[in-house]
């Protein structure tokens, strides 16, 4: 999403400026184009040559540098696809809110007709001061997007809000920003991870599902503008902001949760791995060893995806088939038997596919077509799956 994007980066004064060097490195690794503006105070914390090295670009700071042929604080915003200011100090925020253009950064802001994103960083009391609160509200009303600071131990030994968001998260924010919102009007239910079924008070039946595939689908769907309901078994491979995430344990809880949202949804992507069987009579006490084998009466759980496919109206239903034998034949059988629109089939015996890895090898199967995909990151496969909903 960031390859070839022109990012104008403004760095204002604050100890968090050192973290923005890492941000520059991450953006360059994503093949983004950078141009950097530093305030005079920012250069007191980190040398401009450090930013030139990490950003592989010129750093601008002198408002009066240039010529009649090139007025830099006018030309740089024209070049940019987005103007990111990180860290955004209380002083810079105040100047932006009140139209003060007494340095290169704030003059460039006033000349910018592209989207502006700021990542504030400052002492907690400065952040909560009524003047700063007012200034941030003013910038919001101007359409400036704000990456909220985090809580933690600050450089001044204060504990509270004001930490610059981590560079990795700022990169994710930018990727989200540049992603086409082609699923903006879609409400998508996505299930992820395993379920568990109790044997007794302390033991249970489950499987190896890590939830990574479902979480990647949810994250990419959110980036593409969808309203996302993530129904998750007891896993959390990574955090996703901006979605509705509901934790469940048993098959019944997963089914009942999906039921609450199903009628108003446009699609159900059943990437979870619900347990096929449950103990008929689980014990509410811990079972003790007796010296004999333990016999459990297992009964089949209801098939969640089949149940919802049987009552679908406008919804597209996408299921998954994780197999060790006869992949295509078994997947086709599930597609037909469960009345699915698509099934995503992957062979668990192949290296790079299946549980607890960041890649997958899948075939997308529908009634009259099979698309075989090579090994790819799960976020890339997630977008292939989401393309089916456009």
XYZ file of C-alpha atoms in Angstrom:
390
model
C 0.000 0.000 0.000
C 2.905 2.405 0.604
C 5.072 1.603 -2.390
C 5.604 4.743 -4.458
C 3.565 6.952 -2.123
C 4.920 10.448 -1.492
C 4.976 11.097 2.245
C 5.921 14.543 3.515
C 7.123 14.013 7.084
C 7.192 16.901 9.537
C 9.206 16.477 12.736
C 8.629 18.932 15.580
C 10.528 19.307 18.834
C 10.282 16.533 21.411
C 12.261 13.631 22.768
C 10.054 11.278 20.733
C 11.797 12.570 17.597
C 14.323 9.759 18.002
C 11.551 7.189 17.431
C 10.747 8.799 14.097
C 14.106 7.610 12.762
C 12.704 4.091 13.098
C 9.547 5.260 11.328
C 11.662 6.565 8.429
C 13.427 3.215 8.169
C 10.136 1.316 8.121
C 8.648 3.598 5.465
C 11.698 3.229 3.225
C 11.500 -0.567 3.585
C 7.930 -0.255 2.288
C 9.361 1.671 -0.707
C 7.635 4.927 0.187
C 9.125 8.227 -1.027
C 10.048 10.628 1.770
C 10.755 14.325 2.108
C 11.355 15.646 5.603
C 10.802 18.958 7.348
C 12.304 19.575 10.795
C 11.650 22.468 13.147
C 14.615 24.125 14.799
C 13.687 22.536 18.137
C 13.492 19.059 16.535
C 17.090 19.430 15.334
C 18.144 19.976 18.972
C 16.949 16.448 19.785
C 18.098 14.609 16.645
C 20.587 15.785 14.042
C 19.108 16.490 10.588
C 21.852 14.330 9.057
C 20.389 11.326 10.911
C 17.049 11.901 9.208
C 18.721 12.450 5.844
C 20.500 9.123 6.281
C 17.449 7.120 7.393
C 15.045 8.821 4.982
C 17.549 8.936 2.096
C 16.342 12.418 1.287
C 16.997 16.095 1.944
C 15.832 17.603 5.226
C 14.242 21.069 5.019
C 14.205 23.516 7.914
C 15.020 27.020 6.651
C 11.852 28.824 5.614
C 13.850 31.301 3.538
C 15.849 28.699 1.608
C 14.895 28.480 -2.063
C 14.542 30.801 -5.042
C 11.913 32.437 -7.195
C 11.855 29.212 -9.225
C 11.236 26.942 -6.261
C 9.434 27.993 -3.094
C 9.960 24.877 -1.017
C 7.203 25.304 1.565
C 4.742 25.601 -1.347
C 6.227 22.915 -3.591
C 6.636 20.174 -0.978
C 2.919 19.960 -0.105
C 2.127 19.820 -3.837
C 4.494 16.838 -4.161
C 3.011 14.969 -1.199
C 0.242 12.390 -1.206
C -0.126 12.973 2.541
C 1.490 15.225 5.155
C 2.407 13.367 8.359
C 3.638 15.295 11.401
C 5.307 13.110 14.029
C 5.907 13.929 16.735
C 3.474 16.828 16.831
C 4.400 18.964 19.842
C 1.984 21.131 21.815
C 3.630 24.201 20.307
C 3.271 22.996 16.712
C -0.333 21.921 17.319
C -1.129 25.366 18.741
C 0.407 27.111 15.743
C -1.461 24.871 13.305
C -4.783 25.483 15.070
C -4.306 29.243 14.978
C -2.779 29.695 11.535
C 0.672 30.763 12.676
C 3.271 30.156 9.956
C 6.554 31.261 11.510
C 8.617 28.194 10.542
C 9.008 25.846 7.582
C 6.723 23.158 9.029
C 3.753 25.353 9.908
C 4.068 27.363 6.697
C 3.995 24.100 4.735
C 0.915 23.023 6.705
C -0.951 26.199 5.752
C 0.023 25.695 2.102
C -1.078 22.039 2.117
C -4.292 21.021 0.378
C -3.698 17.287 0.965
C -4.752 15.268 3.996
C -2.761 16.017 7.141
C -2.120 13.397 9.836
C -0.565 14.257 13.179
C 0.844 12.005 15.906
C 0.968 14.102 19.090
C 3.590 13.500 21.781
C 4.089 15.506 24.953
C 3.850 15.529 28.743
C 0.510 14.294 30.091
C -0.415 17.602 31.703
C 0.419 19.466 28.498
C -1.768 17.043 26.529
C -4.685 17.461 28.952
C -4.324 21.228 29.234
C -7.520 22.943 28.084
C -5.591 24.909 25.467
C -4.183 21.730 23.882
C -7.555 19.985 24.067
C -9.129 22.983 22.333
C -6.406 23.101 19.700
C -6.790 19.397 18.902
C -10.556 19.868 18.603
C -9.973 22.764 16.207
C -7.654 20.627 14.060
C -10.225 17.821 14.014
C -12.819 20.308 12.795
C -10.374 21.262 10.018
C -10.232 17.606 8.938
C -6.797 16.847 10.381
C -6.506 13.167 11.278
C -5.024 12.364 14.684
C -3.078 9.258 15.679
C -3.774 9.227 19.390
C -0.822 9.089 21.775
C -0.485 6.125 24.120
C -0.176 5.841 27.872
C 3.036 4.826 29.584
C 6.147 6.127 31.311
C 7.196 9.370 29.656
C 10.717 10.809 29.398
C 9.858 13.274 32.186
C 9.090 10.294 34.502
C 5.377 11.050 34.331
C 3.089 8.051 33.935
C 0.140 8.792 31.683
C -0.969 9.662 28.166
C 1.434 11.362 25.797
C 3.702 8.663 24.356
C 4.116 8.803 20.603
C 2.387 5.868 18.949
C 4.876 3.143 18.016
C 6.404 3.474 14.512
C 5.029 0.074 13.473
C 1.503 1.242 14.324
C 1.972 4.525 12.462
C 2.997 2.522 9.389
C -0.146 0.388 9.795
C -2.211 3.575 10.043
C -0.717 4.842 6.778
C -1.316 1.499 5.053
C -4.917 1.666 6.217
C -5.180 5.260 4.962
C -3.932 4.393 1.466
C -6.029 1.220 1.098
C -8.937 1.594 -1.314
C -12.216 1.505 0.630
C -13.974 -0.815 -1.805
C -15.851 -2.648 0.980
C -17.124 0.509 2.650
C -20.789 -0.489 2.535
C -20.249 -4.099 3.618
C -20.901 -5.629 7.049
C -18.795 -8.758 7.357
C -18.816 -11.380 10.097
C -15.503 -13.206 10.427
C -14.864 -16.100 12.780
C -11.356 -16.974 13.890
C -9.408 -19.406 16.011
C -10.470 -22.645 17.660
C -13.344 -23.397 19.972
C -13.050 -25.447 23.152
C -15.364 -28.067 24.625
C -15.052 -29.074 28.267
C -14.165 -32.559 29.428
C -14.223 -31.620 33.097
C -13.573 -28.565 35.245
C -9.949 -28.205 34.050
C -9.614 -30.177 30.795
C -11.023 -29.540 27.355
C -10.957 -30.554 23.690
C -9.621 -28.080 21.128
C -7.346 -27.896 18.069
C -4.202 -26.164 16.778
C -5.854 -23.138 15.145
C -3.930 -19.929 15.927
C -6.543 -17.544 14.527
C -3.963 -15.833 12.293
C -5.947 -16.319 9.098
C -9.176 -14.942 10.541
C -7.458 -11.999 12.171
C -5.697 -11.123 8.924
C -9.009 -11.222 7.073
C -10.579 -8.988 9.722
C -7.684 -6.531 9.615
C -7.666 -6.270 5.823
C -11.466 -5.947 5.708
C -11.246 -3.061 8.171
C -8.582 -1.398 6.029
C -10.866 -1.726 3.013
C -13.664 0.086 4.827
C -15.925 -2.769 5.899
C -17.801 -2.916 9.179
C -16.193 -5.957 10.802
C -17.603 -8.278 13.438
C -14.804 -10.625 14.552
C -16.030 -13.624 16.539
C -12.879 -15.035 18.075
C -12.083 -18.216 19.908
C -9.540 -18.013 22.761
C -6.658 -16.566 20.715
C -5.368 -13.068 19.997
C -2.478 -13.187 17.501
C -2.499 -9.383 17.259
C -4.628 -6.380 18.180
C -6.985 -4.792 15.658
C -8.441 -1.358 16.318
C -11.654 -0.135 14.745
C -13.613 -3.400 14.678
C -16.097 -5.192 16.925
C -14.301 -8.169 18.484
C -16.291 -10.689 20.525
C -14.589 -13.482 22.453
C -16.206 -16.907 22.628
C -15.144 -20.356 23.771
C -17.596 -23.088 22.794
C -19.270 -23.879 19.480
C -22.610 -22.867 20.934
C -21.255 -19.466 21.982
C -19.773 -18.931 18.512
C -23.021 -19.902 16.784
C -25.181 -17.745 19.081
C -22.897 -14.728 18.640
C -22.930 -14.996 14.848
C -26.722 -15.363 15.003
C -27.040 -11.928 16.632
C -25.451 -10.199 13.642
C -26.204 -12.527 10.739
C -29.494 -11.082 9.398
C -28.004 -7.593 9.019
C -24.717 -8.814 7.526
C -23.563 -9.044 3.916
C -21.165 -11.952 4.372
C -19.946 -14.608 6.769
C -16.341 -15.767 6.437
C -16.052 -18.856 8.599
C -12.281 -19.107 9.049
C -12.576 -20.444 12.598
C -11.927 -24.101 13.324
C -14.821 -25.150 15.559
C -14.387 -28.435 17.411
C -16.283 -31.217 15.620
C -17.164 -33.181 18.758
C -17.998 -32.447 22.376
C -18.274 -34.571 25.495
C -21.880 -35.567 26.028
C -21.744 -35.121 29.793
C -18.764 -32.977 30.868
C -17.977 -33.080 34.575
C -18.285 -29.931 36.675
C -15.507 -31.331 38.873
C -11.933 -32.349 38.061
C -11.808 -36.019 37.091
C -9.275 -37.941 39.183
C -6.979 -40.679 37.967
C -8.282 -44.155 38.871
C -5.637 -46.371 37.305
C -8.046 -47.281 34.501
C -8.538 -45.866 31.019
C -10.927 -42.950 30.773
C -13.805 -43.389 28.350
C -15.519 -40.313 26.945
C -18.790 -40.293 25.057
C -18.337 -37.801 22.237
C -21.250 -36.414 20.258
C -21.097 -34.396 17.050
C -21.388 -30.655 17.312
C -23.812 -28.789 15.042
C -22.159 -27.553 11.838
C -22.085 -23.765 12.246
C -21.316 -22.737 8.668
C -23.866 -25.211 7.257
C -26.511 -23.824 9.608
C -26.020 -20.236 8.428
C -25.713 -21.218 4.764
C -29.134 -22.863 5.067
C -30.728 -19.585 6.167
C -28.798 -17.115 4.035
C -30.647 -14.441 2.111
C -28.359 -11.769 0.647
C -25.268 -13.063 2.440
C -22.279 -14.670 0.790
C -20.957 -17.571 2.848
C -17.278 -18.521 2.641
C -16.035 -21.629 4.413
C -12.648 -23.229 4.898
C -11.399 -26.765 4.372
C -8.187 -27.736 6.142
C -7.332 -31.219 4.910
C -4.526 -33.764 5.007
C -5.908 -36.026 2.238
C -7.780 -35.574 -1.055
C -7.900 -31.815 -0.689
C -9.919 -30.792 -3.756
C -12.363 -33.703 -3.578
C -13.108 -33.128 0.104
C -13.401 -29.367 -0.387
C -15.814 -29.745 -3.316
C -17.900 -32.109 -1.240
C -18.083 -29.588 1.611
C -18.952 -26.787 -0.800
C -21.943 -28.691 -2.144
C -23.050 -30.383 1.060
C -22.968 -27.180 3.094
C -24.388 -24.906 0.355
C -21.453 -22.486 0.432
C -20.653 -19.805 -2.129
C -16.898 -20.390 -1.838
C -14.580 -22.636 0.081
C -10.920 -21.900 0.825
C -9.046 -25.199 0.789
C -5.559 -25.698 2.180
C -3.426 -28.807 2.536
C -2.106 -29.001 6.099
C 0.717 -31.329 5.059
C 2.394 -28.687 2.859
C 5.205 -26.588 4.267
C 4.067 -22.999 4.745
C 0.365 -23.849 5.039
C -2.002 -24.440 7.916
C -1.831 -23.579 11.587
C 0.574 -21.286 13.472
C 2.418 -19.914 10.442
C 2.251 -16.517 8.741
C 1.808 -17.924 5.222
C -0.720 -20.170 3.537
C -1.196 -22.180 0.345
C -4.803 -22.225 -0.718
C -7.228 -23.021 -3.501
C -10.365 -20.893 -3.873
C -13.168 -23.174 -4.984
C -16.669 -22.312 -6.107
C -19.314 -24.260 -8.003
C -17.693 -23.955 -11.418
C -14.107 -22.862 -10.818
C -10.910 -23.638 -8.910
C -8.226 -20.986 -8.472
C -5.021 -22.477 -7.148
C -2.771 -20.001 -5.341
C 0.886 -20.381 -4.467
C 2.411 -19.750 -1.075
C 1.725 -16.217 0.150
C 1.475 -14.221 3.393
C -1.857 -14.601 5.127
C -2.653 -10.897 4.736
C -2.253 -11.281 0.961
C -4.519 -14.340 0.934
C -6.972 -12.380 3.086
C -7.316 -9.794 0.319
C -7.809 -12.515 -2.306
C -10.696 -13.811 -0.188
C -12.154 -10.345 0.353
C -12.056 -9.703 -3.394
C -14.826 -12.322 -3.629
C -17.174 -9.917 -1.816
C -16.808 -6.936 -4.150
